[in-house]
Amino acid sequence: MPMAENIEFLGKIFRPDIRRIGDLESVVSDKKWFRASKKDMPAYFMYRGLINKSGLRYDITIMPFTPFGQELPKTLGHYHSFATPGKYRFPEVYEVLDGNAFFLLQKLSGGKIKRILIVKAKKNDKVIVPPGYGHITINAGPGELKLANWMAVKSSSVYGLIVRKGGGAYFALKLGRKTRWVKNKNYGVLPKPEYKNSSALTAPFLGKKKLVDLSKDISKLEFLKSPAKFAGLWEELGK
């Protein structure tokens, strides 16, 4: 497991916030592995606010490929706060800079999970997390996963809805070269997951440029701040 390192970005030095194995106790499915694990070992590194512009924030996350016992390494997972009270939560957009990822998206409505998406993404792929979806990022391996994201500065992460359930709706277990998706029994009855490629959860107007380059064309990211103005986009991504 690599130690945390500062990174240089646009001529500035940034130190990571570190999520450690011990921080993930409530969401790890392999409890036997967790009990024997080194709780102070880093699970992933978050470099936040590398760019702050027009009410938006650009971050980078680096996740080593160190499985949690039988489970693939993952983030804690969260929902977003509301941009429009009672209607639209803030969205987010990700880009895989290196490695391979699964994004587990679960739509919450009326206190129940109404839809589950498992989105596979590789280097250069972009994935939009629509309003109302909790999400967990999983390192599919075999190597390090490096992600970039843009989000609204006013958006805050809501962890409790996932922590109280002991993780996301499904756990990604490593089975040789395959991934086995196992229901989290704490959720009760769940819809079957829908398997998607990243192309189903992106938008043409984002183009092929790196997300970092959109700092020079920041209007393309307006949907992150004002989701109520982009109902058509959410309808399209919801198909």
PDB file of C-alpha atoms in Angstrom:
ATOM      1  CA  MET A   1       0.000   0.000   0.000  1.00  0.00           C
ATOM      2  CA  PRO A   2       1.603   3.318  -1.022  1.00  0.00           C
ATOM      3  CA  MET A   3       1.915   6.074   1.524  1.00  0.00           C
ATOM      4  CA  ALA A   4       0.076   9.326   0.992  1.00  0.00           C
ATOM      5  CA  GLU A   5       1.970  11.814  -1.102  1.00  0.00           C
ATOM      6  CA  ASN A   6       1.459  15.439  -1.847  1.00  0.00           C
ATOM      7  CA  ILE A   7       0.812  16.162  -5.500  1.00  0.00           C
ATOM      8  CA  GLU A   8       1.691  19.155  -7.632  1.00  0.00           C
ATOM      9  CA  PHE A   9      -1.175  20.518  -9.690  1.00  0.00           C
ATOM     10  CA  LEU A  10      -1.046  23.699 -11.755  1.00  0.00           C
ATOM     11  CA  GLY A  11       2.044  24.813  -9.878  1.00  0.00           C
ATOM     12  CA  LYS A  12       0.586  24.283  -6.390  1.00  0.00           C
ATOM     13  CA  ILE A  13       1.197  21.533  -3.840  1.00  0.00           C
ATOM     14  CA  PHE A  14      -1.833  19.695  -2.450  1.00  0.00           C
ATOM     15  CA  ARG A  15      -1.966  17.309   0.496  1.00  0.00           C
ATOM     16  CA  PRO A  16      -4.611  14.547   0.504  1.00  0.00           C
ATOM     17  CA  ASP A  17      -7.435  13.845   2.869  1.00  0.00           C
ATOM     18  CA  ILE A  18      -7.085  10.143   3.658  1.00  0.00           C
ATOM     19  CA  ARG A  19      -9.911   7.642   4.084  1.00  0.00           C
ATOM     20  CA  ARG A  20      -8.489   4.777   6.134  1.00  0.00           C
ATOM     21  CA  ILE A  21      -9.599   1.170   6.441  1.00  0.00           C
ATOM     22  CA  GLY A  22     -10.902   1.860   9.938  1.00  0.00           C
ATOM     23  CA  ASP A  23     -13.191   4.577   8.556  1.00  0.00           C
ATOM     24  CA  LEU A  24     -14.978   1.981   6.417  1.00  0.00           C
ATOM     25  CA  GLU A  25     -15.938  -0.474   9.176  1.00  0.00           C
ATOM     26  CA  SER A  26     -19.673   0.076   8.778  1.00  0.00           C
ATOM     27  CA  VAL A  27     -19.717  -0.557   5.003  1.00  0.00           C
ATOM     28  CA  VAL A  28     -17.235  -3.424   4.494  1.00  0.00           C
ATOM     29  CA  SER A  29     -18.998  -6.747   3.867  1.00  0.00           C
ATOM     30  CA  ASP A  30     -16.114  -9.055   4.824  1.00  0.00           C
ATOM     31  CA  LYS A  31     -16.155  -8.542   8.595  1.00  0.00           C
ATOM     32  CA  LYS A  32     -13.666 -11.348   9.244  1.00  0.00           C
ATOM     33  CA  TRP A  33     -11.132  -9.608   7.008  1.00  0.00           C
ATOM     34  CA  PHE A  34     -11.852  -6.262   8.665  1.00  0.00           C
ATOM     35  CA  ARG A  35     -11.191  -7.590  12.163  1.00  0.00           C
ATOM     36  CA  ALA A  36      -7.733  -8.772  11.075  1.00  0.00           C
ATOM     37  CA  SER A  37      -6.937  -5.687   8.974  1.00  0.00           C
ATOM     38  CA  LYS A  38      -4.655  -2.784   9.841  1.00  0.00           C
ATOM     39  CA  LYS A  39      -7.183  -0.075  10.571  1.00  0.00           C
ATOM     40  CA  ASP A  40      -4.763   2.818   9.971  1.00  0.00           C
ATOM     41  CA  MET A  41      -3.896   1.707   6.430  1.00  0.00           C
ATOM     42  CA  PRO A  42      -5.085   4.134   3.722  1.00  0.00           C
ATOM     43  CA  ALA A  43      -8.008   2.981   1.580  1.00  0.00           C
ATOM     44  CA  TYR A  44      -7.912   5.986  -0.771  1.00  0.00           C
ATOM     45  CA  PHE A  45      -6.613   9.529  -1.061  1.00  0.00           C
ATOM     46  CA  MET A  46      -8.751  12.593  -1.868  1.00  0.00           C
ATOM     47  CA  TYR A  47      -7.253  15.792  -3.270  1.00  0.00           C
ATOM     48  CA  ARG A  48     -10.051  18.326  -2.991  1.00  0.00           C
ATOM     49  CA  GLY A  49     -10.409  21.789  -4.460  1.00  0.00           C
ATOM     50  CA  LEU A  50      -7.563  21.579  -6.960  1.00  0.00           C
ATOM     51  CA  ILE A  51      -9.588  24.094  -8.982  1.00  0.00           C
ATOM     52  CA  ASN A  52     -12.322  26.344  -7.596  1.00  0.00           C
ATOM     53  CA  LYS A  53     -14.179  28.330 -10.230  1.00  0.00           C
ATOM     54  CA  SER A  54     -17.691  29.738 -10.676  1.00  0.00           C
ATOM     55  CA  GLY A  55     -19.079  27.857  -7.690  1.00  0.00           C
ATOM     56  CA  LEU A  56     -17.598  24.540  -8.834  1.00  0.00           C
ATOM     57  CA  ARG A  57     -14.821  22.363  -7.454  1.00  0.00           C
ATOM     58  CA  TYR A  58     -12.412  19.979  -9.221  1.00  0.00           C
ATOM     59  CA  ASP A  59     -11.039  17.041  -7.214  1.00  0.00           C
ATOM     60  CA  ILE A  60      -8.868  13.974  -7.767  1.00  0.00           C
ATOM     61  CA  THR A  61      -9.197  10.657  -5.921  1.00  0.00           C
ATOM     62  CA  ILE A  62      -6.571   7.890  -5.961  1.00  0.00           C
ATOM     63  CA  MET A  63      -7.490   4.372  -4.831  1.00  0.00           C
ATOM     64  CA  PRO A  64      -4.908   1.563  -4.630  1.00  0.00           C
ATOM     65  CA  PHE A  65      -6.041  -1.908  -5.643  1.00  0.00           C
ATOM     66  CA  THR A  66      -6.063  -3.623  -2.258  1.00  0.00           C
ATOM     67  CA  PRO A  67      -9.234  -5.731  -1.930  1.00  0.00           C
ATOM     68  CA  PHE A  68     -11.146  -5.674   1.352  1.00  0.00           C
ATOM     69  CA  GLY A  69     -10.888  -9.430   1.766  1.00  0.00           C
ATOM     70  CA  GLN A  70     -13.445 -10.879  -0.624  1.00  0.00           C
ATOM     71  CA  GLU A  71     -14.757  -7.430  -1.557  1.00  0.00           C
ATOM     72  CA  LEU A  72     -13.285  -5.119  -4.182  1.00  0.00           C
ATOM     73  CA  PRO A  73     -11.902  -1.851  -2.769  1.00  0.00           C
ATOM     74  CA  LYS A  74     -14.416   0.979  -2.731  1.00  0.00           C
ATOM     75  CA  THR A  75     -15.305   4.406  -1.411  1.00  0.00           C
ATOM     76  CA  LEU A  76     -17.525   4.925   1.628  1.00  0.00           C
ATOM     77  CA  GLY A  77     -20.372   6.096  -0.593  1.00  0.00           C
ATOM     78  CA  HIS A  78     -22.779   9.005  -0.234  1.00  0.00           C
ATOM     79  CA  TYR A  79     -25.787  10.899  -1.507  1.00  0.00           C
ATOM     80  CA  HIS A  80     -25.738  14.642  -2.196  1.00  0.00           C
ATOM     81  CA  SER A  81     -27.573  17.434  -0.476  1.00  0.00           C
ATOM     82  CA  PHE A  82     -30.568  19.140  -2.122  1.00  0.00           C
ATOM     83  CA  ALA A  83     -30.072  21.895  -4.666  1.00  0.00           C
ATOM     84  CA  THR A  84     -33.837  22.348  -4.985  1.00  0.00           C
ATOM     85  CA  PRO A  85     -35.593  21.628  -1.661  1.00  0.00           C
ATOM     86  CA  GLY A  86     -37.500  18.352  -1.801  1.00  0.00           C
ATOM     87  CA  LYS A  87     -36.872  17.778  -5.495  1.00  0.00           C
ATOM     88  CA  TYR A  88     -33.377  17.861  -7.000  1.00  0.00           C
ATOM     89  CA  ARG A  89     -30.247  16.764  -5.211  1.00  0.00           C
ATOM     90  CA  PHE A  90     -26.946  18.013  -6.606  1.00  0.00           C
ATOM     91  CA  PRO A  91     -25.428  15.864  -9.391  1.00  0.00           C
ATOM     92  CA  GLU A  92     -21.742  15.149  -9.957  1.00  0.00           C
ATOM     93  CA  VAL A  93     -19.552  14.167 -12.908  1.00  0.00           C
ATOM     94  CA  TYR A  94     -16.560  11.809 -12.873  1.00  0.00           C
ATOM     95  CA  GLU A  95     -13.760  10.932 -15.259  1.00  0.00           C
ATOM     96  CA  VAL A  96     -11.523   7.872 -15.029  1.00  0.00           C
ATOM     97  CA  LEU A  97      -7.971   9.173 -15.397  1.00  0.00           C
ATOM     98  CA  ASP A  98      -6.384   5.741 -15.010  1.00  0.00           C
ATOM     99  CA  GLY A  99      -7.527   2.234 -14.172  1.00  0.00           C
ATOM    100  CA  ASN A 100     -10.937   0.578 -14.256  1.00  0.00           C
ATOM    101  CA  ALA A 101     -14.000   1.369 -12.187  1.00  0.00           C
ATOM    102  CA  PHE A 102     -17.505   0.320 -11.354  1.00  0.00           C
ATOM    103  CA  PHE A 103     -19.925   3.020 -10.240  1.00  0.00           C
ATOM    104  CA  LEU A 104     -22.792   1.680  -8.137  1.00  0.00           C
ATOM    105  CA  LEU A 105     -25.684   4.140  -8.389  1.00  0.00           C
ATOM    106  CA  GLN A 106     -28.851   3.674  -6.322  1.00  0.00           C
ATOM    107  CA  LYS A 107     -31.878   5.916  -6.693  1.00  0.00           C
ATOM    108  CA  LEU A 108     -33.656   6.815  -3.484  1.00  0.00           C
ATOM    109  CA  SER A 109     -37.290   7.884  -3.533  1.00  0.00           C
ATOM    110  CA  GLY A 110     -39.818   7.862  -0.704  1.00  0.00           C
ATOM    111  CA  GLY A 111     -37.310   6.130   1.555  1.00  0.00           C
ATOM    112  CA  LYS A 112     -36.905   3.167  -0.807  1.00  0.00           C
ATOM    113  CA  ILE A 113     -34.401   2.197  -3.492  1.00  0.00           C
ATOM    114  CA  LYS A 114     -36.253   2.444  -6.799  1.00  0.00           C
ATOM    115  CA  ARG A 115     -33.431   1.734  -9.247  1.00  0.00           C
ATOM    116  CA  ILE A 116     -29.874   0.385  -9.210  1.00  0.00           C
ATOM    117  CA  LEU A 117     -27.287   0.977 -11.922  1.00  0.00           C
ATOM    118  CA  ILE A 118     -23.890  -0.675 -12.176  1.00  0.00           C
ATOM    119  CA  VAL A 119     -21.789   1.385 -14.564  1.00  0.00           C
ATOM    120  CA  LYS A 120     -18.506   0.073 -15.941  1.00  0.00           C
ATOM    121  CA  ALA A 121     -15.914   2.704 -16.853  1.00  0.00           C
ATOM    122  CA  LYS A 122     -12.340   2.695 -18.122  1.00  0.00           C
ATOM    123  CA  LYS A 123      -9.664   5.309 -18.745  1.00  0.00           C
ATOM    124  CA  ASN A 124     -11.035   8.534 -20.306  1.00  0.00           C
ATOM    125  CA  ASP A 125     -14.678   7.552 -19.688  1.00  0.00           C
ATOM    126  CA  LYS A 126     -16.974  10.118 -18.061  1.00  0.00           C
ATOM    127  CA  VAL A 127     -19.926   9.267 -15.800  1.00  0.00           C
ATOM    128  CA  ILE A 128     -22.618  11.661 -14.590  1.00  0.00           C
ATOM    129  CA  VAL A 129     -24.289  10.865 -11.271  1.00  0.00           C
ATOM    130  CA  PRO A 130     -27.836  12.232 -11.738  1.00  0.00           C
ATOM    131  CA  PRO A 131     -29.806  13.915  -8.933  1.00  0.00           C
ATOM    132  CA  GLY A 132     -31.254  11.529  -6.373  1.00  0.00           C
ATOM    133  CA  TYR A 133     -28.675   8.772  -6.756  1.00  0.00           C
ATOM    134  CA  GLY A 134     -26.392   7.642  -3.986  1.00  0.00           C
ATOM    135  CA  HIS A 135     -23.117   6.369  -5.374  1.00  0.00           C
ATOM    136  CA  ILE A 136     -20.120   4.240  -4.520  1.00  0.00           C
ATOM    137  CA  THR A 137     -16.955   3.998  -6.608  1.00  0.00           C
ATOM    138  CA  ILE A 138     -15.324   0.578  -6.824  1.00  0.00           C
ATOM    139  CA  ASN A 139     -11.818  -0.172  -8.074  1.00  0.00           C
ATOM    140  CA  ALA A 140     -12.320  -3.032 -10.532  1.00  0.00           C
ATOM    141  CA  GLY A 141      -8.562  -3.548 -10.803  1.00  0.00           C
ATOM    142  CA  PRO A 142      -6.092  -4.833 -11.557  1.00  0.00           C
ATOM    143  CA  GLY A 143      -4.143  -1.649 -10.708  1.00  0.00           C
ATOM    144  CA  GLU A 144      -4.574   1.747  -9.106  1.00  0.00           C
ATOM    145  CA  LEU A 145      -7.717   3.742  -9.876  1.00  0.00           C
ATOM    146  CA  LYS A 146      -7.384   7.476 -10.421  1.00  0.00           C
ATOM    147  CA  LEU A 147     -10.504   9.631 -10.772  1.00  0.00           C
ATOM    148  CA  ALA A 148     -11.317  13.271 -11.366  1.00  0.00           C
ATOM    149  CA  ASN A 149     -14.626  14.931 -10.578  1.00  0.00           C
ATOM    150  CA  TRP A 150     -16.439  18.257 -10.719  1.00  0.00           C
ATOM    151  CA  MET A 151     -19.155  19.152  -8.233  1.00  0.00           C
ATOM    152  CA  ALA A 152     -20.918  22.251  -6.947  1.00  0.00           C
ATOM    153  CA  VAL A 153     -19.199  23.926  -4.020  1.00  0.00           C
ATOM    154  CA  LYS A 154     -22.598  24.193  -2.293  1.00  0.00           C
ATOM    155  CA  SER A 155     -23.125  20.434  -2.540  1.00  0.00           C
ATOM    156  CA  SER A 156     -22.391  18.440   0.591  1.00  0.00           C
ATOM    157  CA  SER A 157     -22.011  14.683   0.981  1.00  0.00           C
ATOM    158  CA  VAL A 158     -24.669  12.781   2.934  1.00  0.00           C
ATOM    159  CA  TYR A 159     -23.063   9.590   4.238  1.00  0.00           C
ATOM    160  CA  GLY A 160     -25.586   8.459   6.838  1.00  0.00           C
ATOM    161  CA  LEU A 161     -28.116   7.006   4.394  1.00  0.00           C
ATOM    162  CA  ILE A 162     -25.527   4.453   3.242  1.00  0.00           C
ATOM    163  CA  VAL A 163     -23.644   3.973   6.512  1.00  0.00           C
ATOM    164  CA  ARG A 164     -26.833   3.046   8.397  1.00  0.00           C
ATOM    165  CA  LYS A 165     -27.502   0.285   5.860  1.00  0.00           C
ATOM    166  CA  GLY A 166     -23.995  -1.143   6.182  1.00  0.00           C
ATOM    167  CA  GLY A 167     -22.989  -0.137   2.662  1.00  0.00           C
ATOM    168  CA  GLY A 168     -24.548   0.130  -0.757  1.00  0.00           C
ATOM    169  CA  ALA A 169     -27.412  -2.002  -2.027  1.00  0.00           C
ATOM    170  CA  TYR A 170     -24.961  -4.503  -3.529  1.00  0.00           C
ATOM    171  CA  PHE A 171     -21.433  -5.622  -2.681  1.00  0.00           C
ATOM    172  CA  ALA A 172     -18.872  -6.290  -5.427  1.00  0.00           C
ATOM    173  CA  LEU A 173     -17.063  -9.520  -4.555  1.00  0.00           C
ATOM    174  CA  LYS A 174     -13.957 -10.657  -6.393  1.00  0.00           C
ATOM    175  CA  LEU A 175     -14.386 -14.073  -8.001  1.00  0.00           C
ATOM    176  CA  GLY A 176     -11.237 -14.801 -10.004  1.00  0.00           C
ATOM    177  CA  ARG A 177     -11.411 -12.512 -13.017  1.00  0.00           C
ATOM    178  CA  LYS A 178     -15.135 -11.992 -12.556  1.00  0.00           C
ATOM    179  CA  THR A 179     -17.149  -9.791 -10.220  1.00  0.00           C
ATOM    180  CA  ARG A 180     -20.058 -11.197  -8.260  1.00  0.00           C
ATOM    181  CA  TRP A 181     -22.728  -8.734  -7.122  1.00  0.00           C
ATOM    182  CA  VAL A 182     -24.296  -9.733  -3.806  1.00  0.00           C
ATOM    183  CA  LYS A 183     -27.351  -8.085  -2.239  1.00  0.00           C
ATOM    184  CA  ASN A 184     -26.968  -6.171   0.980  1.00  0.00           C
ATOM    185  CA  LYS A 185     -29.637  -7.848   3.128  1.00  0.00           C
ATOM    186  CA  ASN A 186     -30.101  -4.716   5.231  1.00  0.00           C
ATOM    187  CA  TYR A 187     -32.095  -3.175   2.361  1.00  0.00           C
ATOM    188  CA  GLY A 188     -34.779  -5.860   2.198  1.00  0.00           C
ATOM    189  CA  VAL A 189     -36.437  -6.123  -1.211  1.00  0.00           C
ATOM    190  CA  LEU A 190     -34.341  -4.546  -3.972  1.00  0.00           C
ATOM    191  CA  PRO A 191     -34.775  -4.033  -7.711  1.00  0.00           C
ATOM    192  CA  LYS A 192     -32.438  -6.010  -9.936  1.00  0.00           C
ATOM    193  CA  PRO A 193     -29.351  -4.038 -10.975  1.00  0.00           C
ATOM    194  CA  GLU A 194     -29.147  -2.673 -14.504  1.00  0.00           C
ATOM    195  CA  TYR A 195     -25.709  -2.998 -16.076  1.00  0.00           C
ATOM    196  CA  LYS A 196     -24.625   0.023 -18.116  1.00  0.00           C
ATOM    197  CA  ASN A 197     -21.593   1.225 -20.032  1.00  0.00           C
ATOM    198  CA  SER A 198     -20.366   4.711 -19.221  1.00  0.00           C
ATOM    199  CA  SER A 199     -21.782   6.003 -22.529  1.00  0.00           C
ATOM    200  CA  ALA A 200     -25.284   5.660 -21.048  1.00  0.00           C
ATOM    201  CA  LEU A 201     -24.437   8.028 -18.186  1.00  0.00           C
ATOM    202  CA  THR A 202     -22.730  10.897 -19.958  1.00  0.00           C
ATOM    203  CA  ALA A 203     -23.713  13.792 -22.214  1.00  0.00           C
ATOM    204  CA  PRO A 204     -22.473  14.771 -25.700  1.00  0.00           C
ATOM    205  CA  PHE A 205     -21.911  18.399 -24.679  1.00  0.00           C
ATOM    206  CA  LEU A 206     -19.092  17.305 -22.350  1.00  0.00           C
ATOM    207  CA  GLY A 207     -17.085  16.373 -25.446  1.00  0.00           C
ATOM    208  CA  LYS A 208     -13.872  14.355 -25.506  1.00  0.00           C
ATOM    209  CA  LYS A 209     -11.693  16.796 -23.635  1.00  0.00           C
ATOM    210  CA  LYS A 210     -10.428  16.036 -20.162  1.00  0.00           C
ATOM    211  CA  LEU A 211     -12.712  17.293 -17.405  1.00  0.00           C
ATOM    212  CA  VAL A 212      -9.916  19.538 -16.168  1.00  0.00           C
ATOM    213  CA  ASP A 213     -10.007  21.394 -19.490  1.00  0.00           C
ATOM    214  CA  LEU A 214     -13.638  22.378 -18.876  1.00  0.00           C
ATOM    215  CA  SER A 215     -12.335  24.954 -16.420  1.00  0.00           C
ATOM    216  CA  LYS A 216     -11.805  27.003 -19.604  1.00  0.00           C
ATOM    217  CA  ASP A 217     -15.387  26.352 -20.741  1.00  0.00           C
ATOM    218  CA  ILE A 218     -17.075  26.266 -17.361  1.00  0.00           C
ATOM    219  CA  SER A 219     -20.573  26.976 -18.720  1.00  0.00           C
ATOM    220  CA  LYS A 220     -20.744  23.322 -19.816  1.00  0.00           C
ATOM    221  CA  LEU A 221     -20.833  22.388 -16.145  1.00  0.00           C
ATOM    222  CA  GLU A 222     -23.792  24.596 -15.230  1.00  0.00           C
ATOM    223  CA  PHE A 223     -25.932  21.470 -14.761  1.00  0.00           C
ATOM    224  CA  LEU A 224     -23.938  20.687 -11.618  1.00  0.00           C
ATOM    225  CA  LYS A 225     -25.067  23.892  -9.907  1.00  0.00           C
ATOM    226  CA  SER A 226     -28.628  24.223 -11.220  1.00  0.00           C
ATOM    227  CA  PRO A 227     -30.065  20.736 -11.828  1.00  0.00           C
ATOM    228  CA  ALA A 228     -33.647  22.041 -11.966  1.00  0.00           C
ATOM    229  CA  LYS A 229     -32.818  23.768 -15.276  1.00  0.00           C
ATOM    230  CA  PHE A 230     -31.763  20.468 -16.887  1.00  0.00           C
ATOM    231  CA  ALA A 231     -34.824  18.251 -16.503  1.00  0.00           C
ATOM    232  CA  GLY A 232     -34.356  17.035 -20.090  1.00  0.00           C
ATOM    233  CA  LEU A 233     -30.872  15.761 -19.304  1.00  0.00           C
ATOM    234  CA  TRP A 234     -32.081  13.810 -16.274  1.00  0.00           C
ATOM    235  CA  GLU A 235     -34.921  12.336 -18.311  1.00  0.00           C
ATOM    236  CA  GLU A 236     -32.455  11.214 -20.982  1.00  0.00           C
ATOM    237  CA  LEU A 237     -30.066   9.667 -18.462  1.00  0.00           C
ATOM    238  CA  GLY A 238     -33.002   7.956 -16.781  1.00  0.00           C
ATOM    239  CA  LYS A 239     -33.895   5.874 -19.832  1.00  0.00           C
TER     240      LYS A 239
END
